[in-house]
Amino acid sequence: MPITSALNASVFAGYERKVISDVKDNPQYQSALVTNGQEFNKAFVGYTLTWNGLDDLKSPTEGLYATFTQQYIGWDHNLLKTEARGRYFLPVLDDSGIVASVRGQAGVVNSLNNGSVNSVEAFMPGATIIRGFEGRGVGPRLQNGEFLGATMYAAVSAEIEFPIPALPESYGLSGALWADAAWIDGLPGTGTSALDPASQDTPLRTSIGASLIWDSPFGPLRGDVSHVLNKSTADRTQVFQITLQTLL
């Protein structure tokens, strides 16, 4: 529902049931966070505020796009999850096709009964937060190598997108240079195992890179070549990844 010409609100509610399947024969490789056959039920209700001040939603060159989402998660949990994301676009030179943008995002999961947050409801930091790391490859991890997720993150990214000289515009190709930084912290419950200190010895992660973006018939695809500048010892990095480009 519209609140102003640029601000909209939406509400949502739902129910979800998860059943864990962990049937590895060797106990060494079984999860320390969940057990085979364990069930998780949750009912959730929340809202999202969306600000759209862009000049063009598909190919923005100027303006701010931002969302704020908050939801209560109950039943087997008692959590409040909050996330905020925003990105500001600015043309660098008139009629050059060069566009700069700055993106910020943050999230936190709070337990409302002073207990721990179960890993199944934690954030799973990945390329949408900071590039140059594998999926489930950045953040707290148990000593047995099992990924925990995080209950808190904050990230900022700066990017310059530009047309590739000598290529016709009809090819739909452009390039980008970018720099990312993220603070990933906050521990979910660690179950029957202990935290690997090497997975969180440096909560601040940073990376830089370059991208090739193709406006394909399936949506804008981008290939990112990354170089990680700062990471925790146990983080798992990757040099190249292909993703679907989104505003946030």
Coordinates of N, CA, C and O in Angstrom, one line a residue, residues 124-126 133-141 147 199 205 232 234-237:
M124 N 22.9 -16.0 6.8 CA 24.0 -16.8 6.2 C 24.8 -15.9 5.2 O 24.4 -15.8 4.0
P125 N 25.8 -15.2 5.7 CA 26.5 -14.2 4.9 C 27.1 -14.8 3.7 O 27.6 -15.9 3.7
G126 N 27.0 -14.1 2.6 CA 27.5 -14.6 1.3 C 27.8 -13.4 0.4 O 28.0 -12.3 0.8
F133 N 33.9 -14.2 -1.3 CA 33.8 -15.3 -0.4 C 32.8 -16.4 -0.9 O 31.8 -16.0 -1.6
E134 N 33.1 -17.6 -0.6 CA 32.1 -18.7 -0.9 C 30.8 -18.5 -0.2 O 30.8 -17.9 0.9
G135 N 29.8 -19.1 -0.7 CA 28.5 -19.2 0.0 C 28.7 -20.0 1.3 O 29.4 -21.0 1.3
R136 N 28.2 -19.5 2.4 CA 28.5 -20.1 3.7 C 29.9 -20.2 4.0 O 30.4 -21.1 4.8
G137 N 30.7 -19.3 3.5 CA 32.2 -19.4 3.7 C 32.8 -18.2 4.5 O 34.0 -18.2 4.7
V138 N 31.9 -17.3 5.0 CA 32.4 -16.2 5.8 C 31.5 -16.1 7.0 O 30.3 -16.0 7.0
G139 N 32.2 -16.1 8.2 CA 31.5 -16.0 9.4 C 31.8 -17.1 10.4 O 32.6 -18.0 10.1
P140 N 31.2 -17.1 11.6 CA 31.4 -18.0 12.6 C 31.3 -19.5 12.2 O 30.3 -19.8 11.4
R141 N 32.1 -20.4 12.7 CA 32.1 -21.8 12.3 C 32.6 -22.6 13.5 O 33.4 -22.1 14.3
F147 N 29.2 -24.7 9.6 CA 28.9 -23.3 9.5 C 27.8 -22.9 10.4 O 26.7 -23.6 10.5
S199 N 37.7 -18.8 12.9 CA 36.6 -18.3 12.0 C 36.1 -16.9 12.4 O 35.3 -16.4 11.6
R205 N 35.8 -7.9 7.3 CA 36.2 -8.4 6.0 C 36.2 -7.3 5.0 O 35.2 -6.5 4.9
S232 N 39.0 -13.5 8.1 CA 39.3 -14.4 9.2 C 40.1 -15.6 8.7 O 39.9 -16.0 7.5
A234 N 39.8 -18.8 9.0 CA 39.0 -20.0 8.5 C 38.0 -19.6 7.4 O 37.4 -20.5 6.9
D235 N 38.0 -18.4 7.0 CA 37.0 -18.0 5.9 C 37.5 -18.7 4.6 O 38.6 -19.0 4.4
R236 N 36.5 -18.9 3.7 CA 36.7 -19.6 2.5 C 36.4 -18.6 1.3 O 35.3 -18.1 1.2
T237 N 37.5 -18.3 0.6 CA 37.4 -17.3 -0.5 C 37.2 -17.9 -1.9 O 37.4 -19.1 -2.1

